[in-house]
mmCIF file of C-alpha atoms and ligand atoms in Angstrom:
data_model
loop_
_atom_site.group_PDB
_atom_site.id
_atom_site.type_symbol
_atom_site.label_atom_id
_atom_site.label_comp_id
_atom_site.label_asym_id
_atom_site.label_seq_id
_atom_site.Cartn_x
_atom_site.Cartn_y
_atom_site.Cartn_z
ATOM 1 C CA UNK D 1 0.000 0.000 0.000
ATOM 2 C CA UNK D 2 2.752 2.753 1.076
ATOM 3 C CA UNK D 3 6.227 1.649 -0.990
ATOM 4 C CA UNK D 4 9.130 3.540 0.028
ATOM 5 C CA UNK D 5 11.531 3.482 -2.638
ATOM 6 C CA UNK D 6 15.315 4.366 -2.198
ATOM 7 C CA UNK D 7 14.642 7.463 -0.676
ATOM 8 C CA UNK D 8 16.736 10.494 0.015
ATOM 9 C CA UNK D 9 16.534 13.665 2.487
ATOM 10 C CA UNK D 10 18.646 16.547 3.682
ATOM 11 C CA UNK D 11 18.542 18.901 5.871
ATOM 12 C CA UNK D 12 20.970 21.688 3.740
ATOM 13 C CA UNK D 13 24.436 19.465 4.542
ATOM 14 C CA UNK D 14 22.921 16.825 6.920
ATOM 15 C CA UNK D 15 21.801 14.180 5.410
ATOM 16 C CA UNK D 16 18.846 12.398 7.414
ATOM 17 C CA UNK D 17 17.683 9.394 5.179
ATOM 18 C CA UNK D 18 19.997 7.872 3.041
ATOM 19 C CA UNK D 19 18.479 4.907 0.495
ATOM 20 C CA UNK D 20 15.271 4.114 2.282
ATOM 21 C CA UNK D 21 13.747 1.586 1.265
ATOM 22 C CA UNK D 22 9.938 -0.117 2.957
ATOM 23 C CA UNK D 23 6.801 -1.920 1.398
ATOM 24 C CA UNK D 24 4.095 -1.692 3.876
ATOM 25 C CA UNK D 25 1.022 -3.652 3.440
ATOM 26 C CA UNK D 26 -2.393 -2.586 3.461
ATOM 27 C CA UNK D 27 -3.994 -3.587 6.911
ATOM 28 C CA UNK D 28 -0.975 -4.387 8.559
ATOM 29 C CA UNK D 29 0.637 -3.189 11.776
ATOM 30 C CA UNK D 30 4.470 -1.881 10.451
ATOM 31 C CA UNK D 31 6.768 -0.770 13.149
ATOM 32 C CA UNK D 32 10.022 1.651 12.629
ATOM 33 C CA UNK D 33 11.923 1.219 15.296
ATOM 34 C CA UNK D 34 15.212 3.484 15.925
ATOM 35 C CA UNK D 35 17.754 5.840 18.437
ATOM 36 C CA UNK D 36 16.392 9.188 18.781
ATOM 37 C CA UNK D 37 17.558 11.076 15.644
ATOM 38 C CA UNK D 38 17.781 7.680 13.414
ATOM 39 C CA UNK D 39 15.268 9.883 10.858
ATOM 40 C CA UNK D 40 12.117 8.055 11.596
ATOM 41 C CA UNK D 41 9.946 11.264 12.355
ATOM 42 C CA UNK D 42 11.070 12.139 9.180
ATOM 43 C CA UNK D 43 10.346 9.525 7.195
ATOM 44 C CA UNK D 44 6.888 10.083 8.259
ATOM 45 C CA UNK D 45 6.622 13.539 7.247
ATOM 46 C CA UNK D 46 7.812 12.584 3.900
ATOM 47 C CA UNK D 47 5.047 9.712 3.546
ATOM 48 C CA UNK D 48 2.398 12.281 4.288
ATOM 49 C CA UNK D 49 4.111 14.694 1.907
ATOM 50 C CA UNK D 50 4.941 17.481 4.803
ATOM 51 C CA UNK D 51 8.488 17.010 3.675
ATOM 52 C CA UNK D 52 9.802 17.008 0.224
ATOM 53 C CA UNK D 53 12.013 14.169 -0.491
ATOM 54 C CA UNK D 54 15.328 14.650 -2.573
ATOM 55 C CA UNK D 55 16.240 11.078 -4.224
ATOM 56 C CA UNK D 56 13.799 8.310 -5.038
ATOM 57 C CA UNK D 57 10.259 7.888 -4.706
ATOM 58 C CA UNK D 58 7.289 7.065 -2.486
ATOM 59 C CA UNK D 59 3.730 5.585 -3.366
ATOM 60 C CA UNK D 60 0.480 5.185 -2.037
ATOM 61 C CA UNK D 61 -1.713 2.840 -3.700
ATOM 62 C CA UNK D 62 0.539 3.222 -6.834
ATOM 63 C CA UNK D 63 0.645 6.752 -6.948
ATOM 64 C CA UNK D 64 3.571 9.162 -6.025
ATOM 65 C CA UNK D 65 3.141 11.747 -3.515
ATOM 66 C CA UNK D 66 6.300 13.569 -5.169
ATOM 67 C CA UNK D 67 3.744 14.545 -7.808
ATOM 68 C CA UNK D 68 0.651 15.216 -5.495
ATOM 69 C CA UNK D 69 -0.055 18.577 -5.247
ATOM 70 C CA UNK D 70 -4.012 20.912 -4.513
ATOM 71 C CA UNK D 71 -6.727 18.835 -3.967
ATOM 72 C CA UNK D 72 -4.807 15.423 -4.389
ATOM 73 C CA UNK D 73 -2.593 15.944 -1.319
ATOM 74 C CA UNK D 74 -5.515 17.557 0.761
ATOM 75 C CA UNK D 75 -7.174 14.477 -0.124
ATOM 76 C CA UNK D 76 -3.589 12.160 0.959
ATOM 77 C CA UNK D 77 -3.287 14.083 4.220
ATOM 78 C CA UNK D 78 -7.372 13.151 4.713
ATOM 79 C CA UNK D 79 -6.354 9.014 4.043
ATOM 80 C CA UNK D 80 -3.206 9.351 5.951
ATOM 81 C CA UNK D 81 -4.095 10.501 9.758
ATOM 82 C CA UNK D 82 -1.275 11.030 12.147
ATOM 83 C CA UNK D 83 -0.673 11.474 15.870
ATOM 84 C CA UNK D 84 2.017 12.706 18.109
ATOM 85 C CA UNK D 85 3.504 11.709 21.671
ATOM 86 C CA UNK D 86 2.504 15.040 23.015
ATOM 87 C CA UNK D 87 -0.885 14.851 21.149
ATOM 88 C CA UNK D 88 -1.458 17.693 19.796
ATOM 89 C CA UNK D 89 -5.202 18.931 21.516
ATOM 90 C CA UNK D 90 -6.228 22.060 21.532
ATOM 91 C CA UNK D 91 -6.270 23.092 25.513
ATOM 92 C CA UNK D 92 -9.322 25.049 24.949
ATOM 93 C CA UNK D 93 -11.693 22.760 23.688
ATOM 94 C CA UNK D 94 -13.484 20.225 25.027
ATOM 95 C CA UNK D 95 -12.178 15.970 23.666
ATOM 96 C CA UNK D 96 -15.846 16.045 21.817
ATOM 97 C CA UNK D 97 -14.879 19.708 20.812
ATOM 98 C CA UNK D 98 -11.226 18.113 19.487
ATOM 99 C CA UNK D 99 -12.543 15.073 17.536
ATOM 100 C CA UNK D 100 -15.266 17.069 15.883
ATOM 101 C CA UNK D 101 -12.794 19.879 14.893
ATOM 102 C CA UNK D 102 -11.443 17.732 11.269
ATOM 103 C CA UNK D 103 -14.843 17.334 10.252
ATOM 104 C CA UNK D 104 -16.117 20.766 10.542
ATOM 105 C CA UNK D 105 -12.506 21.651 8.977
ATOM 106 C CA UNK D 106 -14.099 19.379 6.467
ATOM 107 C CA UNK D 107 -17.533 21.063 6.262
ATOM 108 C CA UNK D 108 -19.798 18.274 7.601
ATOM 109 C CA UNK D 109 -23.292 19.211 9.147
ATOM 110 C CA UNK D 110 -23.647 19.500 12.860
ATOM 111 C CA UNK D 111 -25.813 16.236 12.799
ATOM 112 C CA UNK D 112 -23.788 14.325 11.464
ATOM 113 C CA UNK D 113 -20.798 15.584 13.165
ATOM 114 C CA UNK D 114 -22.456 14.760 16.588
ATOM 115 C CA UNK D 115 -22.867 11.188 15.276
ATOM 116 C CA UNK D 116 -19.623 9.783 14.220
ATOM 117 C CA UNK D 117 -17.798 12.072 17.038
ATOM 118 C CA UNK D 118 -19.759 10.120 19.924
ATOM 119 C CA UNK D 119 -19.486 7.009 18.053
ATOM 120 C CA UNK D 120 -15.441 7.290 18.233
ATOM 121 C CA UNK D 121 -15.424 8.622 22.031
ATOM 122 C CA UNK D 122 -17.232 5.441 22.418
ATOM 123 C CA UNK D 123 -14.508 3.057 20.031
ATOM 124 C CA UNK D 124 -12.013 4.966 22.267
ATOM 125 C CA UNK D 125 -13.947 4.566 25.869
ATOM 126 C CA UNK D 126 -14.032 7.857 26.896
ATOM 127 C CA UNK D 127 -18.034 8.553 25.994
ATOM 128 C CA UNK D 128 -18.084 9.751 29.202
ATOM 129 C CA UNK D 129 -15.543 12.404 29.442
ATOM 130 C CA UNK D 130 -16.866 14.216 26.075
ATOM 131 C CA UNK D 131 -17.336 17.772 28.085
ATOM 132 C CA UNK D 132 -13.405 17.510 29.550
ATOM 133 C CA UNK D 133 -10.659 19.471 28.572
ATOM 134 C CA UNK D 134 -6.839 18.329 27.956
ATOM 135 C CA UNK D 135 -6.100 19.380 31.382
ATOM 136 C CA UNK D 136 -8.823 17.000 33.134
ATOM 137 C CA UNK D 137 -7.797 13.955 31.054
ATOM 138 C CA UNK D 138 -4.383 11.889 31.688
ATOM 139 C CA UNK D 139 -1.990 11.061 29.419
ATOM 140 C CA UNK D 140 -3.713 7.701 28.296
ATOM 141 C CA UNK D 141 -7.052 9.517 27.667
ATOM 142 C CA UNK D 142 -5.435 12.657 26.122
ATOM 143 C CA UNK D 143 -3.914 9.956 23.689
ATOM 144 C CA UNK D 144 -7.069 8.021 23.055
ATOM 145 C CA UNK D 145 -9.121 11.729 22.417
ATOM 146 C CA UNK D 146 -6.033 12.307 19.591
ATOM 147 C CA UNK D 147 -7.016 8.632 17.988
ATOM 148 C CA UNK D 148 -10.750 9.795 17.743
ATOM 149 C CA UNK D 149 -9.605 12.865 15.965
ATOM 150 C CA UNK D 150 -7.462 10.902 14.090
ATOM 151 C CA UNK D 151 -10.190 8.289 12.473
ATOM 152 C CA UNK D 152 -12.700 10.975 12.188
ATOM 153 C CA UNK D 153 -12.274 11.525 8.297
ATOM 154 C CA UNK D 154 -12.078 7.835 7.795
ATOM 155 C CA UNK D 155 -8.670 7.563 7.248
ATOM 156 C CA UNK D 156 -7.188 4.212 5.663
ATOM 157 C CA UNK D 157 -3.823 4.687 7.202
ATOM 158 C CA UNK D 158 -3.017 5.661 10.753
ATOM 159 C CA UNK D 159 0.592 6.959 11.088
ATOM 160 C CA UNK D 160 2.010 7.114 15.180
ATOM 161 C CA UNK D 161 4.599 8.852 15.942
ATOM 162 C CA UNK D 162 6.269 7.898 19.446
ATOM 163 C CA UNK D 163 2.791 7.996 20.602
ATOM 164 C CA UNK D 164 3.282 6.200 23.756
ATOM 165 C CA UNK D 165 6.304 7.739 24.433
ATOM 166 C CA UNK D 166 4.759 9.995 27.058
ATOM 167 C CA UNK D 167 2.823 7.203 28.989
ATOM 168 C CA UNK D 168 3.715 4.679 31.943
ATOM 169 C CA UNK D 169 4.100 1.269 30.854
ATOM 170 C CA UNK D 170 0.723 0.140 31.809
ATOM 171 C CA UNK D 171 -1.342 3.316 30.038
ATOM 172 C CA UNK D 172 0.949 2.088 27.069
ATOM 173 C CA UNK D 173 -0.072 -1.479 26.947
ATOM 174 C CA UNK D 174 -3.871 0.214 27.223
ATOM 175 C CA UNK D 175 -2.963 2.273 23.917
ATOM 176 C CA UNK D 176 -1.554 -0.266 21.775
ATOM 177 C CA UNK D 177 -4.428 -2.406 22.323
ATOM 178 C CA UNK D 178 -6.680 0.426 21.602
ATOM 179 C CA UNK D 179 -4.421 0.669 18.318
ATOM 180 C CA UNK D 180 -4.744 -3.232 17.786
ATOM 181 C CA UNK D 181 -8.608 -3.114 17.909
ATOM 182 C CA UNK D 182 -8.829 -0.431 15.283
ATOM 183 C CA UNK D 183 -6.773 -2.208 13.318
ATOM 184 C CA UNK D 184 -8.948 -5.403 13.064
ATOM 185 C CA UNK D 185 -12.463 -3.899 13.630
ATOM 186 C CA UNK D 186 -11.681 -1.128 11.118
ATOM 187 C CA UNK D 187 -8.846 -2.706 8.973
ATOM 188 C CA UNK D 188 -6.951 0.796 9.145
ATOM 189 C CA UNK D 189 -3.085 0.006 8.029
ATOM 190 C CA UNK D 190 -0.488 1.574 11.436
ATOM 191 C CA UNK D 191 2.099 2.689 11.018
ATOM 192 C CA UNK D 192 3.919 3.185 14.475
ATOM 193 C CA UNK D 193 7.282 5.093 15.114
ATOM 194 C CA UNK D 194 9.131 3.963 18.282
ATOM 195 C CA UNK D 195 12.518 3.712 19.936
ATOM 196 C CA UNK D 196 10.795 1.137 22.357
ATOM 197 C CA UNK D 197 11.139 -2.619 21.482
ATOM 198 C CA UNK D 198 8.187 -3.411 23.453
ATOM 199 C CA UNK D 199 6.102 -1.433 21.532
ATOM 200 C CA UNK D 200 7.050 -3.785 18.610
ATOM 201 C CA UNK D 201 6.706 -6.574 20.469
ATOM 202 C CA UNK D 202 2.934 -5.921 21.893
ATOM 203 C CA UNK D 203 1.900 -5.199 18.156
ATOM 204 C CA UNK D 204 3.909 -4.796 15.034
ATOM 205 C CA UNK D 205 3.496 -7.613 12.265
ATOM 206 C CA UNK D 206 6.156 -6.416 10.249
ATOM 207 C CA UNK D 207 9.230 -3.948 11.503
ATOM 208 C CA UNK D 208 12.313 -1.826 9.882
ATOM 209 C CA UNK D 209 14.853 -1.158 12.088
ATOM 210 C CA UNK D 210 17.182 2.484 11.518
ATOM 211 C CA UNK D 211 20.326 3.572 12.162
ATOM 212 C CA UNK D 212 21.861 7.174 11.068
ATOM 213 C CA UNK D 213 19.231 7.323 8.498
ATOM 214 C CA UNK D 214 19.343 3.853 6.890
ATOM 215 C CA UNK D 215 17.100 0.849 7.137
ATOM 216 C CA UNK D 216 19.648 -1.615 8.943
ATOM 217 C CA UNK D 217 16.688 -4.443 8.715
ATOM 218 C CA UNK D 218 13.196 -5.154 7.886
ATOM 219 C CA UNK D 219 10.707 -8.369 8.703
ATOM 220 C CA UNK D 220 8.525 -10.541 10.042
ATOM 221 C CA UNK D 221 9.120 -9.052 13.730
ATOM 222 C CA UNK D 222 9.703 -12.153 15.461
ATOM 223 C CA UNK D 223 11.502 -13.441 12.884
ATOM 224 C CA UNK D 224 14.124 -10.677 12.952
ATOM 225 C CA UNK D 225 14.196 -10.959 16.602
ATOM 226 C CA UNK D 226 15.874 -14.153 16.776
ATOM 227 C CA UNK D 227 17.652 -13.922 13.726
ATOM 228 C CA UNK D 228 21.468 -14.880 14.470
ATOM 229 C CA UNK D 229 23.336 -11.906 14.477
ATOM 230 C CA UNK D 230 20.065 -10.164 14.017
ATOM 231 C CA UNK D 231 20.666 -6.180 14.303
ATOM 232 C CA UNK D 232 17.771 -6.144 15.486
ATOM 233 C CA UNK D 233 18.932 -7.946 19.104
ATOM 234 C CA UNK D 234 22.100 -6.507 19.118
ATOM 235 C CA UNK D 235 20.963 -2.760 18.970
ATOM 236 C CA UNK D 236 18.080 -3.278 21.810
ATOM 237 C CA UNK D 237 18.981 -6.060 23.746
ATOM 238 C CA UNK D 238 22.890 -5.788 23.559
ATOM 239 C CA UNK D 239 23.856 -5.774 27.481
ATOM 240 C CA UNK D 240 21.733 -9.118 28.258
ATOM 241 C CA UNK D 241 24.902 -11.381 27.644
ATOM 242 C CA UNK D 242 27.591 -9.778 29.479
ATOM 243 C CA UNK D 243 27.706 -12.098 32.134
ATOM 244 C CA UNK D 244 28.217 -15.669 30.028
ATOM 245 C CA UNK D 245 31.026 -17.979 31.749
ATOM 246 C CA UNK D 246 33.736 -18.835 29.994
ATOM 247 C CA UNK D 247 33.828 -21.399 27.117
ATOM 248 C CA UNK D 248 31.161 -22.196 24.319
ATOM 249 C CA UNK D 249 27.991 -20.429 24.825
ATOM 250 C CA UNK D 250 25.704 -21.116 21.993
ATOM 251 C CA UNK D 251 21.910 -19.259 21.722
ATOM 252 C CA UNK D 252 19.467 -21.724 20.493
ATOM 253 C CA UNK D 253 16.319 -19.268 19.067
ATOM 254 C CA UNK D 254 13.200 -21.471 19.614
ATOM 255 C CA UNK D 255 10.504 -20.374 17.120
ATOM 256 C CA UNK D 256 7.197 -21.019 16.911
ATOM 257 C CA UNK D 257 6.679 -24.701 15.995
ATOM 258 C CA UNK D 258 9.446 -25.100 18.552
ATOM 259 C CA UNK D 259 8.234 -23.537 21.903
ATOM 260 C CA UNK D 260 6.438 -26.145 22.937
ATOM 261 C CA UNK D 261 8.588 -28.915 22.397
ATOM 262 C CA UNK D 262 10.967 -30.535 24.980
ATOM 263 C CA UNK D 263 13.967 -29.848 21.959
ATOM 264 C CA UNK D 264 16.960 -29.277 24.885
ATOM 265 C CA UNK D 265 15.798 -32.565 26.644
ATOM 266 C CA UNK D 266 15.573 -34.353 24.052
ATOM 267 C CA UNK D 267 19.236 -33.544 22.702
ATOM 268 C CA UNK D 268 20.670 -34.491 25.825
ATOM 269 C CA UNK D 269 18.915 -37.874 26.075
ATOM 270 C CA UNK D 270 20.378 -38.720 21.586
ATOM 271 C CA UNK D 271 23.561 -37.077 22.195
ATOM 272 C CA UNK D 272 23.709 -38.546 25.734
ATOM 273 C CA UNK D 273 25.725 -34.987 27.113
ATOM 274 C CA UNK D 274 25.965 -32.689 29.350
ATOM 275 C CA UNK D 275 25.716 -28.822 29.180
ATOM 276 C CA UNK D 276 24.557 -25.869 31.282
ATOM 277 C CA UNK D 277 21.620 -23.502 30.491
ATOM 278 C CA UNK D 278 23.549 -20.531 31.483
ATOM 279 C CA UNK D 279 20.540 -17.934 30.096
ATOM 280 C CA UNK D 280 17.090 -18.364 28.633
ATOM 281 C CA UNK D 281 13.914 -15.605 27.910
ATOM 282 C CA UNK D 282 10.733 -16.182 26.441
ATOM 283 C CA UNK D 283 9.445 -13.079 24.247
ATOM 284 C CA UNK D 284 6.149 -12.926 23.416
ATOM 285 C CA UNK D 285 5.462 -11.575 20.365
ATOM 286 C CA UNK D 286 1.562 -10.198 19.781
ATOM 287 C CA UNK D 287 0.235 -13.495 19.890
ATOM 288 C CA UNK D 288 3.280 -15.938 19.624
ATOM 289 C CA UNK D 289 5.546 -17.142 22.380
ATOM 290 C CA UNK D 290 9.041 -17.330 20.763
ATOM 291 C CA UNK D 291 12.095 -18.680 23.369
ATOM 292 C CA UNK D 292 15.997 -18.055 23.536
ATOM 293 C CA UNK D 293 18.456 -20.579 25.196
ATOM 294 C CA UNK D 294 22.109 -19.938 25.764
ATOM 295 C CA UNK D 295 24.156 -23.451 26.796
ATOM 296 C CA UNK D 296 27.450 -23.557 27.917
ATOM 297 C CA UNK D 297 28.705 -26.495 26.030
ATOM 298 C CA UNK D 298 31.952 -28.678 26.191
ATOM 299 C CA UNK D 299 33.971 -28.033 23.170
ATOM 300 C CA UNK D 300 34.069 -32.075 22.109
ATOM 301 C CA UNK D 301 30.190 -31.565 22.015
ATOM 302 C CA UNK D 302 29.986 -28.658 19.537
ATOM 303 C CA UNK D 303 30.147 -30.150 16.479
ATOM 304 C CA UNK D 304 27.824 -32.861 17.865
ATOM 305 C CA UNK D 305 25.775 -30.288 18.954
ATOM 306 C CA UNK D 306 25.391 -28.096 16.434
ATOM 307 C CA UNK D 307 24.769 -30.696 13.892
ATOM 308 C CA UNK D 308 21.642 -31.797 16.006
ATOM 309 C CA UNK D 309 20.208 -28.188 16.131
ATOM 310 C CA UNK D 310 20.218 -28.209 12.206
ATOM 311 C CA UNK D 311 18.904 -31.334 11.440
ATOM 312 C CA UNK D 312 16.165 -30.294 13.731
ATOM 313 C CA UNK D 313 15.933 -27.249 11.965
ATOM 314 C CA UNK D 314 16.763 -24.783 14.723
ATOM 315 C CA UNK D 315 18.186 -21.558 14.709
ATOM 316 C CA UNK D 316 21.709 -21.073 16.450
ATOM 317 C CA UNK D 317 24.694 -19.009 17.293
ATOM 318 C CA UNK D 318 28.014 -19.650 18.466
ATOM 319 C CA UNK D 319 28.375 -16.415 21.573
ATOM 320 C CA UNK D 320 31.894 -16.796 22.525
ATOM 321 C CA UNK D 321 33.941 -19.834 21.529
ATOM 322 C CA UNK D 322 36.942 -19.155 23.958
ATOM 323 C CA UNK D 323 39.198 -22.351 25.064
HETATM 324 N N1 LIG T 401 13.344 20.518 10.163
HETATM 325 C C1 LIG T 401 14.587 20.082 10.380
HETATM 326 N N2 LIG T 401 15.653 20.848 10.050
HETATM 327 C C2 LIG T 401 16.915 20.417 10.234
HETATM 328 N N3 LIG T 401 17.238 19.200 10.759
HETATM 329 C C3 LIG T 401 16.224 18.402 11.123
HETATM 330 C C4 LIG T 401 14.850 18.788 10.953
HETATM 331 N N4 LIG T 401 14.066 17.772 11.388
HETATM 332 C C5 LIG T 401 14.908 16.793 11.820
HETATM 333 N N5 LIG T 401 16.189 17.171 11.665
HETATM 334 C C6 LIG T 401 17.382 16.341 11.976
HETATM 335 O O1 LIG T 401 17.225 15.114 11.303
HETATM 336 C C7 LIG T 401 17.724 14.018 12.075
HETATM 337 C C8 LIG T 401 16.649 12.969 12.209
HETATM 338 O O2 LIG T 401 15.568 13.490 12.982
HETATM 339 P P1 LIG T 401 14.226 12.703 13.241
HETATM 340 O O3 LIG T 401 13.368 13.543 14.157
HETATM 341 O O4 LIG T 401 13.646 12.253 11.963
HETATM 342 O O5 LIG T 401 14.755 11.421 14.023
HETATM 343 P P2 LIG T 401 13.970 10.396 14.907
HETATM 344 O O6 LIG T 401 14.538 9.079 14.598
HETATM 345 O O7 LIG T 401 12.514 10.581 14.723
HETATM 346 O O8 LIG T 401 14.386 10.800 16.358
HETATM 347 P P3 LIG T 401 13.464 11.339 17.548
HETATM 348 O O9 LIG T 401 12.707 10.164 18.023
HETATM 349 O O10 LIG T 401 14.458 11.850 18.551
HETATM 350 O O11 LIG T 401 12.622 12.432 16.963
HETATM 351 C C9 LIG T 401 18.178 14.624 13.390
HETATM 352 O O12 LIG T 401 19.578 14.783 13.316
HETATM 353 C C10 LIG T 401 17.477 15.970 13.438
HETATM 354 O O13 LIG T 401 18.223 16.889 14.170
#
């Protein structure tokens, strides 16, 4: 639905996206996930055509937003709704006054504009908070009155940027599922800007992952998650194996068809050895429950070993291979 096609931006001499490349699907959840300043805010602006881009291209639906301009990009900015971490209300107004502001932007009647502006307080739970202002909401409801406003002209795509960067953990969890719901009941394609790996985790099908401007990955989210080597692990996760003892360590990634399956026992019993589970997590991943293992193995048993994780078809690393 949105490709993203070797793009290009500067800032005068900085350069802020360098060869971007992304396909994102129609109805899917597609996480960026990035350091502050990796140019994912940017790369936002430029899908909704608030930025110009220098080099290559992007496309909605097939057509280019480099040669949108009048009516055509009013009407992009209407399909592509966006909101913020610090989201963006108007302090004066009331959350029914916010929502209803796009569609009397938009000329609608006052009827009608009643309507569909309770019917999203309700989709967002706050029906009963309609007459409160910004500064009588928290920053969970604040968020969810910025959604309403944000699917009152329909839109197809929703893009978020950082916008639970401003909440508690729990309020957070609250908002992506808000986010999830909308995204099945109303088949709206998210796109959702983050520098927090558990936002990825609670929802995000699909995920790129930027550095300095560049996609460094891009995938299936769980997939890239226990990739060997993955970028993905190192840049997030890259303090949890500090403390390995010395020898072979070797991550085993358990995926899916794996999870439930006694895989480690079993190897011991064929291989009749002996190792140490030195480190293990299970992620979950929106639905999926996807494990890593690190052993600490004797180096007569590696080649042993490692032969058994591939002919079960398992995804491993060598850590440290130190004698
Ligand atoms: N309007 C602008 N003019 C000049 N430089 C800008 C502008 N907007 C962003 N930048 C620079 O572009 C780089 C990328 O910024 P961007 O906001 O896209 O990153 P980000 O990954 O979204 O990080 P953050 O989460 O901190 O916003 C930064 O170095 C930033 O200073």
């Amino acid at each position: 639905m949105i490709d993203i096609e070797n793009i290009n931006k500067s800032y005068g001499d900085l350069s802020v996206l360098e060869d971007v490349s992304m396909s994102i699907n129609r109805g899917e959840i597609f996480g960026i996930i990035g350091h502050s300043g990796a140019g994912k805010s940017t790369l936002l602006r430029c899908i909704n055509g608030l930025e110009p881009i220098g080099a290559g291209d992007i496309r909605i639906e097939g057509r280019s937003v480099r040669s949108m301009q009048g009516e055509e990009m009013r009407q992009l900015r209407k399909k592509l709704s966006m909101i913020f971490q610090n989201f963006n209300l108007l302090n004066l107004k009331t959350a029914y006054e916010n929502v209803a502001l796009p569609m009397e932007i938009w000329g609608y009647g006052k009827e009608e504009t009643r309507t569909r502006v309770l019917e999203l307080l309700r989709l967002v739970g706050l029906e009963n908070k309609a007459r409160n202002k910004p500064r009588a909401l928290s920053g969970g409801e604040k968020q969810r009155v910025a959604i309403a406003r944000a699917l009152a002209m329909n839109p197809e795509v929703l893009l978020c940027d950082e916008a639970t960067s401003a909440l508690d953990p729990k309020t957070t969890k609250e908002i992506l599922q808000l986010l999830d719901k909308i995204n099945r009941e109303l088949g709206i394609t998210i796109v959702i800007v983050t520098h927090q790996m558990e936002v990825i985790k609670e929802v995000c099908h699909r995920v790129a992952l930027m550095e300095n401007g560049r996609v460094l990955a891009q995938g299936e989210v769980g997939e890239l998650f226990l990739k060997p080597g993955s970028e993905l692990k190192t840049l997030l996760a890259e303090d949890e194996w500090d403390h390995l003892p010395p020898g072979i360590n070797i991550r085993i990634a358990f995926t899916r068809e794996y999870t439930n399956e006694s895989v480690i026992t079993e190897m011991a019993r064929e291989l009749d050895t002996n190792f140490s589970i030195v480190w293990g997590k299970l992620e979950k991943f929106r639905s999926d429950v996807l494990g890593n293992l690190v052993l600490n193995i004797e180096p007569n048993d590696k080649n042993r070993i490692i032969e058994y994780l591939e002919k079960r078809g398992l995804s491993w690393e060598v850590l440290t291979d130190e004698l």
